[in-house]
Short mmCIF file of N, CA and C in Angstrom, two decimals:
data_model
loop_
_atom_site.label_atom_id
_atom_site.label_comp_id
_atom_site.label_asym_id
_atom_site.label_seq_id
_atom_site.Cartn_x
_atom_site.Cartn_y
_atom_site.Cartn_z
N MET X 1 122.39 77.14 102.82
CA MET X 1 121.88 77.91 103.95
C MET X 1 121.40 76.96 105.04
N LYS X 2 121.73 77.28 106.27
CA LYS X 2 121.34 76.44 107.40
C LYS X 2 119.98 76.88 107.93
N GLU X 3 119.32 75.96 108.64
CA GLU X 3 118.01 76.28 109.20
C GLU X 3 118.10 77.44 110.19
N GLN X 4 119.18 77.51 110.96
CA GLN X 4 119.33 78.61 111.92
C GLN X 4 119.43 79.95 111.21
N ASP X 5 120.00 79.96 109.99
CA ASP X 5 120.08 81.20 109.22
C ASP X 5 118.68 81.70 108.87
N ILE X 6 117.78 80.78 108.55
CA ILE X 6 116.41 81.17 108.23
C ILE X 6 115.74 81.75 109.47
N VAL X 7 115.94 81.10 110.62
CA VAL X 7 115.36 81.61 111.87
C VAL X 7 115.90 83.01 112.18
N ASN X 8 117.19 83.22 111.97
CA ASN X 8 117.78 84.54 112.20
C ASN X 8 117.16 85.58 111.27
N GLU X 9 116.90 85.20 110.03
CA GLU X 9 116.23 86.12 109.10
C GLU X 9 114.83 86.45 109.57
N LEU X 10 114.12 85.44 110.09
CA LEU X 10 112.76 85.68 110.59
C LEU X 10 112.77 86.65 111.77
N ILE X 11 113.78 86.54 112.62
CA ILE X 11 113.89 87.49 113.74
C ILE X 11 114.04 88.91 113.20
N ASP X 12 114.89 89.08 112.19
CA ASP X 12 115.07 90.40 111.57
C ASP X 12 113.78 90.90 110.94
N ILE X 13 113.07 90.02 110.24
CA ILE X 13 111.80 90.39 109.58
C ILE X 13 110.78 90.82 110.63
N ARG X 14 110.71 90.07 111.72
CA ARG X 14 109.75 90.38 112.79
C ARG X 14 110.00 91.79 113.34
N LEU X 15 111.26 92.10 113.58
CA LEU X 15 111.60 93.43 114.11
C LEU X 15 111.38 94.52 113.06
N GLN X 16 111.77 94.23 111.82
CA GLN X 16 111.65 95.21 110.73
C GLN X 16 110.20 95.60 110.48
N LEU X 17 109.28 94.63 110.52
CA LEU X 17 107.88 94.90 110.22
C LEU X 17 107.04 95.15 111.47
N GLY X 18 107.64 95.05 112.65
CA GLY X 18 106.91 95.29 113.88
C GLY X 18 105.90 94.21 114.22
N LEU X 19 106.17 92.98 113.79
CA LEU X 19 105.26 91.86 114.05
C LEU X 19 105.57 91.22 115.40
N ASP X 20 104.58 90.57 115.99
CA ASP X 20 104.80 89.83 117.23
C ASP X 20 105.29 88.42 116.95
N PHE X 21 104.91 87.87 115.79
CA PHE X 21 105.23 86.49 115.45
C PHE X 21 105.45 86.40 113.95
N VAL X 22 106.45 85.63 113.55
CA VAL X 22 106.66 85.31 112.13
C VAL X 22 106.98 83.82 112.06
N GLY X 23 106.37 83.13 111.10
CA GLY X 23 106.64 81.72 110.94
C GLY X 23 106.58 81.30 109.49
N ILE X 24 107.24 80.18 109.20
CA ILE X 24 107.16 79.58 107.87
C ILE X 24 106.73 78.14 108.04
N ALA X 25 105.67 77.78 107.33
CA ALA X 25 105.20 76.40 107.31
C ALA X 25 105.65 75.76 106.01
N THR X 26 106.09 74.52 106.10
CA THR X 26 106.49 73.76 104.91
C THR X 26 105.79 72.42 104.93
N ALA X 27 105.81 71.74 103.80
CA ALA X 27 105.12 70.45 103.69
C ALA X 27 106.11 69.31 103.77
N ILE X 28 105.64 68.23 104.37
CA ILE X 28 106.39 66.98 104.35
C ILE X 28 105.42 65.91 103.88
N ALA X 29 105.94 64.95 103.17
CA ALA X 29 105.09 63.84 102.72
C ALA X 29 105.11 62.77 103.80
N ALA X 30 103.93 62.44 104.31
CA ALA X 30 103.83 61.41 105.35
C ALA X 30 102.73 60.44 104.95
N ASN X 31 103.07 59.19 104.83
CA ASN X 31 102.10 58.15 104.45
C ASN X 31 101.39 58.51 103.14
N GLY X 32 102.13 59.05 102.20
CA GLY X 32 101.57 59.38 100.89
C GLY X 32 100.70 60.63 100.89
N GLN X 33 100.56 61.28 102.04
CA GLN X 33 99.74 62.48 102.15
C GLN X 33 100.63 63.64 102.56
N LYS X 34 100.36 64.81 101.99
CA LYS X 34 101.16 65.98 102.32
C LYS X 34 100.67 66.58 103.63
N GLU X 35 101.60 66.74 104.58
CA GLU X 35 101.29 67.39 105.85
C GLU X 35 102.05 68.71 105.91
N ILE X 36 101.40 69.71 106.45
CA ILE X 36 102.01 71.03 106.58
C ILE X 36 102.33 71.24 108.06
N ARG X 37 103.57 71.67 108.30
CA ARG X 37 104.02 71.92 109.68
C ARG X 37 104.73 73.27 109.74
N TRP X 38 104.64 73.91 110.90
CA TRP X 38 105.37 75.15 111.14
C TRP X 38 106.81 74.78 111.48
N LYS X 39 107.71 75.07 110.57
CA LYS X 39 109.10 74.63 110.72
C LYS X 39 110.02 75.71 111.29
N TYR X 40 109.84 76.94 110.86
CA TYR X 40 110.71 78.04 111.30
C TYR X 40 109.83 79.12 111.93
N VAL X 41 110.19 79.58 113.13
CA VAL X 41 109.40 80.63 113.78
C VAL X 41 110.30 81.61 114.52
N ALA X 42 109.77 82.80 114.74
CA ALA X 42 110.43 83.82 115.57
C ALA X 42 109.32 84.55 116.32
N GLY X 43 109.58 84.85 117.58
CA GLY X 43 108.58 85.54 118.40
C GLY X 43 107.58 84.59 119.03
N ASN X 44 107.88 83.29 119.01
CA ASN X 44 106.95 82.32 119.59
C ASN X 44 106.99 82.38 121.11
N ARG X 45 105.84 82.07 121.73
CA ARG X 45 105.73 82.09 123.18
C ARG X 45 106.00 80.72 123.80
N ASN X 46 105.91 79.68 122.99
CA ASN X 46 106.12 78.32 123.49
C ASN X 46 106.52 77.44 122.31
N GLN X 47 106.66 76.15 122.56
CA GLN X 47 107.07 75.22 121.50
C GLN X 47 105.90 74.42 120.93
N ARG X 48 104.68 74.75 121.31
CA ARG X 48 103.52 73.96 120.85
C ARG X 48 103.31 74.01 119.34
N TYR X 49 103.84 75.03 118.69
CA TYR X 49 103.69 75.12 117.23
C TYR X 49 104.26 73.87 116.56
N GLN X 50 105.25 73.23 117.20
CA GLN X 50 105.90 72.05 116.61
C GLN X 50 104.95 70.87 116.49
N LYS X 51 103.89 70.86 117.28
CA LYS X 51 102.95 69.74 117.27
C LYS X 51 101.80 69.94 116.27
N ILE X 52 101.72 71.12 115.68
CA ILE X 52 100.63 71.40 114.75
C ILE X 52 100.91 70.71 113.42
N VAL X 53 99.96 69.90 113.00
CA VAL X 53 100.04 69.20 111.71
C VAL X 53 98.75 69.52 110.96
N LEU X 54 98.89 70.09 109.77
CA LEU X 54 97.73 70.50 108.98
C LEU X 54 97.68 69.76 107.65
N GLN X 55 96.49 69.61 107.15
CA GLN X 55 96.29 69.11 105.80
C GLN X 55 96.09 70.32 104.89
N ILE X 56 96.31 70.15 103.62
CA ILE X 56 96.06 71.24 102.67
C ILE X 56 94.59 71.61 102.75
N GLY X 57 94.33 72.91 102.90
CA GLY X 57 92.97 73.40 103.02
C GLY X 57 92.52 73.61 104.45
N LYS X 58 93.32 73.20 105.43
CA LYS X 58 92.96 73.34 106.85
C LYS X 58 93.92 74.30 107.54
N GLY X 59 93.39 75.14 108.41
CA GLY X 59 94.22 76.09 109.13
C GLY X 59 94.70 77.21 108.21
N ILE X 60 95.38 78.17 108.79
CA ILE X 60 95.86 79.31 108.01
C ILE X 60 96.80 78.85 106.90
N ALA X 61 97.81 78.06 107.26
CA ALA X 61 98.79 77.62 106.26
C ALA X 61 98.14 76.75 105.20
N GLY X 62 97.23 75.88 105.60
CA GLY X 62 96.57 74.99 104.64
C GLY X 62 95.70 75.72 103.64
N ILE X 63 95.03 76.78 104.12
CA ILE X 63 94.18 77.58 103.23
C ILE X 63 95.04 78.33 102.21
N VAL X 64 96.11 78.97 102.70
CA VAL X 64 97.00 79.71 101.79
C VAL X 64 97.66 78.74 100.82
N TRP X 65 98.01 77.54 101.30
CA TRP X 65 98.64 76.53 100.44
C TRP X 65 97.70 76.15 99.31
N ARG X 66 96.44 75.90 99.65
CA ARG X 66 95.47 75.45 98.64
C ARG X 66 95.16 76.55 97.63
N THR X 67 95.00 77.78 98.11
CA THR X 67 94.59 78.86 97.21
C THR X 67 95.75 79.57 96.53
N ALA X 68 96.96 79.43 97.10
CA ALA X 68 98.15 80.14 96.61
C ALA X 68 97.92 81.65 96.59
N ARG X 69 97.10 82.11 97.56
CA ARG X 69 96.79 83.54 97.67
C ARG X 69 96.98 83.99 99.11
N PRO X 70 97.28 85.26 99.30
CA PRO X 70 97.43 85.76 100.67
C PRO X 70 96.12 85.67 101.46
N MET X 71 96.26 85.56 102.76
CA MET X 71 95.12 85.57 103.67
C MET X 71 95.39 86.64 104.72
N VAL X 72 94.44 87.53 104.91
CA VAL X 72 94.60 88.62 105.87
C VAL X 72 93.36 88.66 106.75
N SER X 73 93.58 88.78 108.05
CA SER X 73 92.47 88.99 108.98
C SER X 73 92.94 89.94 110.07
N GLU X 74 92.19 91.00 110.26
CA GLU X 74 92.56 91.97 111.28
C GLU X 74 92.02 91.60 112.66
N ASP X 75 91.08 90.64 112.70
CA ASP X 75 90.52 90.22 113.99
C ASP X 75 89.99 88.80 113.87
N LEU X 76 90.85 87.82 114.10
CA LEU X 76 90.45 86.42 113.95
C LEU X 76 89.36 86.02 114.93
N LYS X 77 89.30 86.67 116.08
CA LYS X 77 88.28 86.31 117.08
C LYS X 77 86.88 86.60 116.56
N ASN X 78 86.77 87.55 115.67
CA ASN X 78 85.46 87.90 115.09
C ASN X 78 85.41 87.61 113.59
N ASP X 79 86.23 86.67 113.13
CA ASP X 79 86.28 86.31 111.71
C ASP X 79 84.97 85.64 111.32
N ARG X 80 84.37 86.13 110.27
CA ARG X 80 83.07 85.57 109.86
C ARG X 80 83.22 84.29 109.04
N PHE X 81 84.44 83.96 108.62
CA PHE X 81 84.64 82.78 107.78
C PHE X 81 84.83 81.50 108.59
N ALA X 82 85.50 81.60 109.72
CA ALA X 82 85.77 80.40 110.52
C ALA X 82 86.06 80.80 111.96
N PRO X 83 85.69 79.94 112.91
CA PRO X 83 86.01 80.23 114.31
C PRO X 83 87.52 80.11 114.56
N LEU X 84 87.97 80.77 115.61
CA LEU X 84 89.39 80.79 115.95
C LEU X 84 89.96 79.38 116.11
N GLN X 85 89.15 78.43 116.55
CA GLN X 85 89.61 77.05 116.74
C GLN X 85 90.10 76.42 115.44
N GLU X 86 89.68 76.95 114.31
CA GLU X 86 90.11 76.43 113.01
C GLU X 86 91.56 76.83 112.69
N TYR X 87 92.14 77.69 113.50
CA TYR X 87 93.48 78.20 113.25
C TYR X 87 94.39 77.89 114.44
N PRO X 88 94.92 76.67 114.53
CA PRO X 88 95.70 76.28 115.71
C PRO X 88 96.92 77.15 115.99
N ILE X 89 97.59 77.66 114.97
CA ILE X 89 98.77 78.50 115.22
C ILE X 89 98.35 79.79 115.90
N ALA X 90 97.19 80.33 115.52
CA ALA X 90 96.69 81.55 116.15
C ALA X 90 96.33 81.29 117.61
N LEU X 91 95.76 80.12 117.87
CA LEU X 91 95.41 79.77 119.25
C LEU X 91 96.65 79.59 120.12
N THR X 92 97.62 78.82 119.65
CA THR X 92 98.79 78.54 120.48
C THR X 92 99.66 79.77 120.70
N GLU X 93 99.66 80.69 119.74
CA GLU X 93 100.50 81.88 119.85
C GLU X 93 99.71 83.14 120.20
N ASN X 94 98.42 83.00 120.50
CA ASN X 94 97.55 84.13 120.87
C ASN X 94 97.54 85.22 119.80
N LEU X 95 97.51 84.82 118.53
CA LEU X 95 97.50 85.80 117.44
C LEU X 95 96.07 86.23 117.15
N VAL X 96 95.89 87.52 116.94
CA VAL X 96 94.56 88.06 116.66
C VAL X 96 94.49 88.61 115.24
N SER X 97 95.54 89.30 114.81
CA SER X 97 95.60 89.84 113.45
C SER X 97 96.72 89.12 112.71
N ILE X 98 96.43 88.67 111.48
CA ILE X 98 97.43 87.89 110.74
C ILE X 98 97.51 88.28 109.27
N ILE X 99 98.68 88.04 108.71
CA ILE X 99 98.92 88.12 107.27
C ILE X 99 99.65 86.84 106.91
N ALA X 100 99.13 86.08 105.99
CA ALA X 100 99.80 84.86 105.54
C ALA X 100 99.94 84.92 104.03
N VAL X 101 101.13 84.65 103.54
CA VAL X 101 101.39 84.73 102.10
C VAL X 101 102.09 83.46 101.63
N PRO X 102 101.80 83.04 100.39
CA PRO X 102 102.46 81.83 99.88
C PRO X 102 103.90 82.11 99.48
N ILE X 103 104.74 81.09 99.63
CA ILE X 103 106.11 81.12 99.10
C ILE X 103 106.08 80.18 97.90
N MET X 104 106.32 80.75 96.71
CA MET X 104 106.14 80.00 95.47
C MET X 104 107.48 79.63 94.83
N SER X 105 107.46 78.52 94.10
CA SER X 105 108.58 78.12 93.26
C SER X 105 107.99 77.47 92.01
N GLU X 106 108.21 78.09 90.87
CA GLU X 106 107.70 77.57 89.60
C GLU X 106 106.20 77.26 89.67
N ASP X 107 105.42 78.24 90.08
CA ASP X 107 103.95 78.14 90.15
C ASP X 107 103.43 77.12 91.15
N ALA X 108 104.28 76.64 92.05
CA ALA X 108 103.84 75.70 93.09
C ALA X 108 104.18 76.30 94.45
N VAL X 109 103.28 76.11 95.40
CA VAL X 109 103.52 76.59 96.76
C VAL X 109 104.53 75.65 97.43
N ILE X 110 105.59 76.22 98.00
CA ILE X 110 106.57 75.41 98.73
C ILE X 110 106.61 75.78 100.21
N GLY X 111 105.86 76.81 100.57
CA GLY X 111 105.81 77.23 101.97
C GLY X 111 104.80 78.34 102.15
N VAL X 112 104.51 78.63 103.40
CA VAL X 112 103.61 79.73 103.75
C VAL X 112 104.30 80.55 104.83
N MET X 113 104.37 81.86 104.60
CA MET X 113 104.93 82.76 105.61
C MET X 113 103.78 83.47 106.31
N LEU X 114 103.83 83.43 107.64
CA LEU X 114 102.79 84.05 108.46
C LEU X 114 103.39 85.14 109.32
N GLY X 115 102.77 86.29 109.29
CA GLY X 115 103.10 87.37 110.22
C GLY X 115 101.89 87.62 111.08
N GLY X 116 102.09 87.80 112.37
CA GLY X 116 100.94 87.97 113.24
C GLY X 116 101.16 88.97 114.35
N TYR X 117 100.03 89.52 114.82
CA TYR X 117 100.02 90.45 115.94
C TYR X 117 99.15 89.86 117.04
N ARG X 118 99.50 90.12 118.29
CA ARG X 118 98.73 89.59 119.42
C ARG X 118 97.64 90.56 119.86
N LYS X 119 97.56 91.72 119.23
CA LYS X 119 96.49 92.69 119.47
C LYS X 119 95.83 92.99 118.13
N VAL X 120 94.56 93.37 118.17
CA VAL X 120 93.87 93.73 116.93
C VAL X 120 94.65 94.88 116.29
N THR X 121 95.05 94.67 115.04
CA THR X 121 95.89 95.62 114.32
C THR X 121 95.33 95.83 112.92
N GLN X 122 95.25 97.07 112.51
CA GLN X 122 94.84 97.36 111.14
C GLN X 122 96.03 97.05 110.23
N ILE X 123 95.79 96.17 109.27
CA ILE X 123 96.86 95.74 108.37
C ILE X 123 96.72 96.49 107.05
N LYS X 124 97.71 97.30 106.78
CA LYS X 124 97.67 98.13 105.57
C LYS X 124 98.34 97.40 104.40
N GLU X 125 97.96 97.78 103.21
CA GLU X 125 98.47 97.16 101.97
C GLU X 125 100.00 97.13 101.89
N PRO X 126 100.71 98.21 102.28
CA PRO X 126 102.18 98.15 102.20
C PRO X 126 102.79 97.02 103.04
N VAL X 127 102.19 96.70 104.18
CA VAL X 127 102.71 95.62 105.02
C VAL X 127 102.52 94.28 104.30
N ILE X 128 101.36 94.11 103.67
CA ILE X 128 101.08 92.87 102.93
C ILE X 128 102.07 92.72 101.78
N MET X 129 102.26 93.80 101.02
CA MET X 129 103.19 93.77 99.89
C MET X 129 104.63 93.51 100.36
N ASN X 130 104.99 94.12 101.47
CA ASN X 130 106.34 93.94 102.02
C ASN X 130 106.56 92.49 102.42
N LEU X 131 105.57 91.89 103.11
CA LEU X 131 105.71 90.49 103.53
C LEU X 131 105.76 89.56 102.32
N GLN X 132 104.95 89.85 101.29
CA GLN X 132 104.98 89.02 100.09
C GLN X 132 106.34 89.12 99.40
N GLY X 133 106.91 90.33 99.35
CA GLY X 133 108.24 90.50 98.76
C GLY X 133 109.31 89.73 99.52
N ILE X 134 109.21 89.75 100.85
CA ILE X 134 110.16 88.99 101.68
C ILE X 134 109.97 87.50 101.45
N ALA X 135 108.72 87.05 101.35
CA ALA X 135 108.43 85.63 101.11
C ALA X 135 109.00 85.19 99.77
N ASP X 136 108.89 86.06 98.76
CA ASP X 136 109.44 85.72 97.44
C ASP X 136 110.96 85.53 97.52
N LYS X 137 111.63 86.36 98.31
CA LYS X 137 113.09 86.22 98.47
C LYS X 137 113.43 84.98 99.30
N MET X 138 112.56 84.63 100.24
CA MET X 138 112.79 83.49 101.12
C MET X 138 112.75 82.17 100.35
N GLN X 139 112.15 82.17 99.18
CA GLN X 139 112.04 80.95 98.36
C GLN X 139 113.41 80.33 98.13
N GLN X 140 114.40 81.13 97.80
CA GLN X 140 115.75 80.61 97.56
C GLN X 140 116.32 79.94 98.80
N ASN X 141 116.09 80.56 99.96
CA ASN X 141 116.60 80.00 101.21
C ASN X 141 115.95 78.66 101.54
N LEU X 142 114.65 78.55 101.30
CA LEU X 142 113.96 77.29 101.57
C LEU X 142 114.48 76.19 100.65
N LEU X 143 114.65 76.52 99.38
CA LEU X 143 115.16 75.52 98.43
C LEU X 143 116.59 75.11 98.80
N ALA X 144 117.38 76.05 99.30
CA ALA X 144 118.77 75.75 99.66
C ALA X 144 118.85 74.81 100.86
N THR X 145 117.89 74.86 101.78
CA THR X 145 117.93 73.97 102.94
C THR X 145 117.53 72.56 102.57
N LYS X 146 116.82 72.39 101.46
CA LYS X 146 116.37 71.05 101.04
C LYS X 146 117.47 70.28 100.32
N GLU X 147 118.50 71.00 99.87
CA GLU X 147 119.56 70.34 99.10
C GLU X 147 120.50 69.58 100.01
#
């Protein structure tokens, strides 16, 4: 599978779920340390996402990577856990409501899929489950691009 095929799938996912933004972050090893970067996106407003580099445990992707659990926030501007500045992808893409789910392979996180809205949106359980199901299927595509 080619990288453009993954981007095309993200475009379909964005339209299917009514999201403003969909992205997948993956890890690269740099200087012996794992860095997380947003590699595939759809619905982006600019190219600044390419400059975002996160450590495990930092930012939306880093938190989901560390915990291997979904992260949901219906209003990041009023998030009681961390200020909006802690989430660079939300800042650069003006995301207010987000759903982020891990992409797993053999009990290890290999990516994080993020769906976001630019307006405060109530996120219902079926949307979370749907995005997690899509992320589970996306695992094969991510592994295929690494070969």
